[in-house]
XYZ file of C-alpha atoms in Angstrom:
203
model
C -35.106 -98.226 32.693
C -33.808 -95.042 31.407
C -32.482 -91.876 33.139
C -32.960 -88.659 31.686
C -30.423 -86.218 32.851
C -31.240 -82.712 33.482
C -29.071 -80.130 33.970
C -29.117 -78.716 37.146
C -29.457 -74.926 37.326
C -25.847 -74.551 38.993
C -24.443 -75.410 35.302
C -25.998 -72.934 33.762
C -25.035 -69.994 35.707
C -21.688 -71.340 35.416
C -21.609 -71.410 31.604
C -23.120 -67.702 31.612
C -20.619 -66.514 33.878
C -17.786 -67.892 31.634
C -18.801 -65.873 28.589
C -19.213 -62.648 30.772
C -15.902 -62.530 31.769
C -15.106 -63.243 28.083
C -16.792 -60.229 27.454
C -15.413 -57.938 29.815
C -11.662 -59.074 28.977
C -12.583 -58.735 25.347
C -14.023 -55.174 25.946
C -10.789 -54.435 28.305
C -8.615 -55.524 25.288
C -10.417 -52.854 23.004
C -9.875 -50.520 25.841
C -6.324 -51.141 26.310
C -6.070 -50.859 21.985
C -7.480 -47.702 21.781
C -5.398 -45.745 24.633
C -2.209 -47.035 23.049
C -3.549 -45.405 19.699
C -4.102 -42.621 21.614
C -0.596 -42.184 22.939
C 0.844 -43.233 19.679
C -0.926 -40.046 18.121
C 0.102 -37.432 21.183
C 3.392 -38.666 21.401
C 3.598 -37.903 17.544
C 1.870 -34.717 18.181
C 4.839 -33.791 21.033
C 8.198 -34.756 18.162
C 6.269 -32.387 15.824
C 6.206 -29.573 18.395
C 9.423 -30.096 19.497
C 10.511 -30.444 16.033
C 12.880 -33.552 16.519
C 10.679 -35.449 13.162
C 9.283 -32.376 11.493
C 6.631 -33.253 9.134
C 7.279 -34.189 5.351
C 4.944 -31.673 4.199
C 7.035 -29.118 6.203
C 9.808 -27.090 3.975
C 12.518 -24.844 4.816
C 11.206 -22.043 3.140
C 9.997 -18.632 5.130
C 7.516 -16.351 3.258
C 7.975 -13.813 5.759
C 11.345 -13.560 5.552
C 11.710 -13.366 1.896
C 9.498 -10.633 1.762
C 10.602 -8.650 4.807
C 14.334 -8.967 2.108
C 12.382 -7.542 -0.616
C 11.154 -4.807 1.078
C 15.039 -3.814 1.872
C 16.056 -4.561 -1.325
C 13.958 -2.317 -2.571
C 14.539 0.414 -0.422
C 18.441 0.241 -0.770
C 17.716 0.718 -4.400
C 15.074 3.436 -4.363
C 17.938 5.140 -2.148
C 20.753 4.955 -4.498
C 18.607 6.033 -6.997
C 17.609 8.992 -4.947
C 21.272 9.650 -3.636
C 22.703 9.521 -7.656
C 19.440 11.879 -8.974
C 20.925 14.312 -6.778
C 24.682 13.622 -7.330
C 23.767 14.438 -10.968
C 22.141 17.560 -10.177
C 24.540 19.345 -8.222
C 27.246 18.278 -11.366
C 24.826 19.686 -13.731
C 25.288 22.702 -12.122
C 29.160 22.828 -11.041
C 30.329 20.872 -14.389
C 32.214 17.873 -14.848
C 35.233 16.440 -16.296
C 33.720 15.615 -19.368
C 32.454 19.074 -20.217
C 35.986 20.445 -19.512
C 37.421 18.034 -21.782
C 34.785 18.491 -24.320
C 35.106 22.656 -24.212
C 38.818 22.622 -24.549
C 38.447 19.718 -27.371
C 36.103 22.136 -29.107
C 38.522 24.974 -28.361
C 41.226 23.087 -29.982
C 39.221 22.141 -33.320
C 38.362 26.266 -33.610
C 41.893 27.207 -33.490
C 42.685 24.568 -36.410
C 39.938 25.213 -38.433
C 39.844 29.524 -38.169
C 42.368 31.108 -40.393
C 44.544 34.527 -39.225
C 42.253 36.131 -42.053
C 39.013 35.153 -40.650
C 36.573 38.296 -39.068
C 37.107 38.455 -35.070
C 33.889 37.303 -34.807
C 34.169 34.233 -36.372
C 37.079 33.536 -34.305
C 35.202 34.413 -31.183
C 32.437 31.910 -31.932
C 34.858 28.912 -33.151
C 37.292 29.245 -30.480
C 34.886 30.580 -27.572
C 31.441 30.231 -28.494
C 30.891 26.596 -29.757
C 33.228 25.731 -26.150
C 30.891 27.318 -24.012
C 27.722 26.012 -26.482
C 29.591 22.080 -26.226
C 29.930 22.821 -22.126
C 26.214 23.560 -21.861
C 25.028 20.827 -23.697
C 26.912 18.434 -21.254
C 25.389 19.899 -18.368
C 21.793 19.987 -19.793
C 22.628 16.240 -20.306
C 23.490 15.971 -16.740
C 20.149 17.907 -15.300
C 18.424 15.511 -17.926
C 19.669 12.704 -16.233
C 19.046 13.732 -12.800
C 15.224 14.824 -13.723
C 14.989 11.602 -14.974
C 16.294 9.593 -12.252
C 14.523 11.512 -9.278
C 10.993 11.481 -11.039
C 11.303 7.768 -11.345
C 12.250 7.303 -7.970
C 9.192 9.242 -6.509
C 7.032 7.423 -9.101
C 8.334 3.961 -7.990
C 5.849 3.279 -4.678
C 2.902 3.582 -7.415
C 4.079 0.573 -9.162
C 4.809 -1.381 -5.839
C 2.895 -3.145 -2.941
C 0.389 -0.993 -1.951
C 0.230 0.388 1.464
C 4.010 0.571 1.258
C 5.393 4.063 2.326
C 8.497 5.072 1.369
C 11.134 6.605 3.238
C 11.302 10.054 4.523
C 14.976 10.465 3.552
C 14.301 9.020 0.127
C 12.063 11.055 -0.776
C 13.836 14.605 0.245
C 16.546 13.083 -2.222
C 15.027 12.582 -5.172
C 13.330 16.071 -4.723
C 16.655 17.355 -4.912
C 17.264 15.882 -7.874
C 14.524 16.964 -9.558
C 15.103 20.232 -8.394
C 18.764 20.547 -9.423
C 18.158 19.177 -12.682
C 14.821 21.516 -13.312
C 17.357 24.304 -12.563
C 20.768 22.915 -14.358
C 18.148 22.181 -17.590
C 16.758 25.491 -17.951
C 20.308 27.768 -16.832
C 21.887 24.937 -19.834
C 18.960 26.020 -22.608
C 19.624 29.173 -21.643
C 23.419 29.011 -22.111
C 23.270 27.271 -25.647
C 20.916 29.601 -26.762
C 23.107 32.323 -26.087
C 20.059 34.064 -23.932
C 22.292 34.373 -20.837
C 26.019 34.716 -20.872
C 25.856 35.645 -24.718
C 28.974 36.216 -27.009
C 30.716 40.041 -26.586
C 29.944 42.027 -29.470
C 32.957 42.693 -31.521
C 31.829 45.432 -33.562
């Protein structure tokens, strides 16, 4: 005779039981994956703060910084600038080495080039009048200058950043620099044009 075997209902809960807990320790494993990923990526996060492995997109350079140095830059400049627009003034107006040497040199070519026979007033102009004219001139070139440097150092914020103000001190400079050279221009075109300060009359 045969016997047919049937599986008793014991086996079968058995056999499910087995692949649940192959389920949950597979889903544990996943588990157990993804909080290692996680502490991989925080721990990562934490040498970046700290700065111990900075990243490779990081560089050493500082925006900030470099611009906070050209802001000083070019103050220190515009202040120079200001200081030597009024430096230039005040010589324009007291005289200078150079215009001493220059008047006597001019002084020296009238007494060679007059003769004894010339009029008085010839030898008044080539000995005294061209020196005086030659002294002028250099000091209408030094209120030239400092015009010129004080106008562009009040001009110079226009052509930078805007927003940018520019020093108190800087500014009260370069307006005396412009003002010194306004006034050594116009007392030197004065001078060479023999308007003030004019030859004697030697008739």
């Amino acid at each position: 005779m045969g016997t047919t075997t049937v599986d008793e209902p014991g086996s079968e809960t058995g056999t499910e039981a087995r692949r649940d807990e192959q389920t949950v320790d597979v889903t544990k494993a996943d588990a157990a994956g993804a909080g290692t990923d996680e502490e991989t990526a925080a721990d990562a996060q934490d040498r970046d703060e700290d700065g111990t492995e900075p990243d490779e997109d990081e560089t050493d350079e500082n925006p900030a910084g470099d611009a906070a140095a050209g802001e000083a830059d070019a103050g220190v400049g515009q202040g120079a600038a200001a200081v030597v627009s009024a430096g230039l003034g005040v010589v324009s107006l007291t005289g200078s080495w150079v215009g001493t040497v220059a008047a006597a040199r001019e002084t020296l070519v009238g007494q060679l080039e007059t003769s004894s026979t010339a009029t008085v007033a010839k030898q008044v102009k080539e000995v005294y009048g061209d020196a005086w004219a030659t002294t002028a001139l250099i000091g209408g070139l030094f209120a030239l200058a400092a015009l010129i440097v004080g106008v562009f150092v009040l001009v110079r914020p226009a052509f930078g950043a805007p927003g940018r103000p520019q020093a108190a001190w800087i500014k009260s400079a370069a307006w005396a620099g412009v003002s010194l050279g306004v006034v050594g221009l116009v007392l030197a075109v004065a001078k060479y044009s023999d308007i003030i300060l004019g030859l004697p009359s030697t008739g």
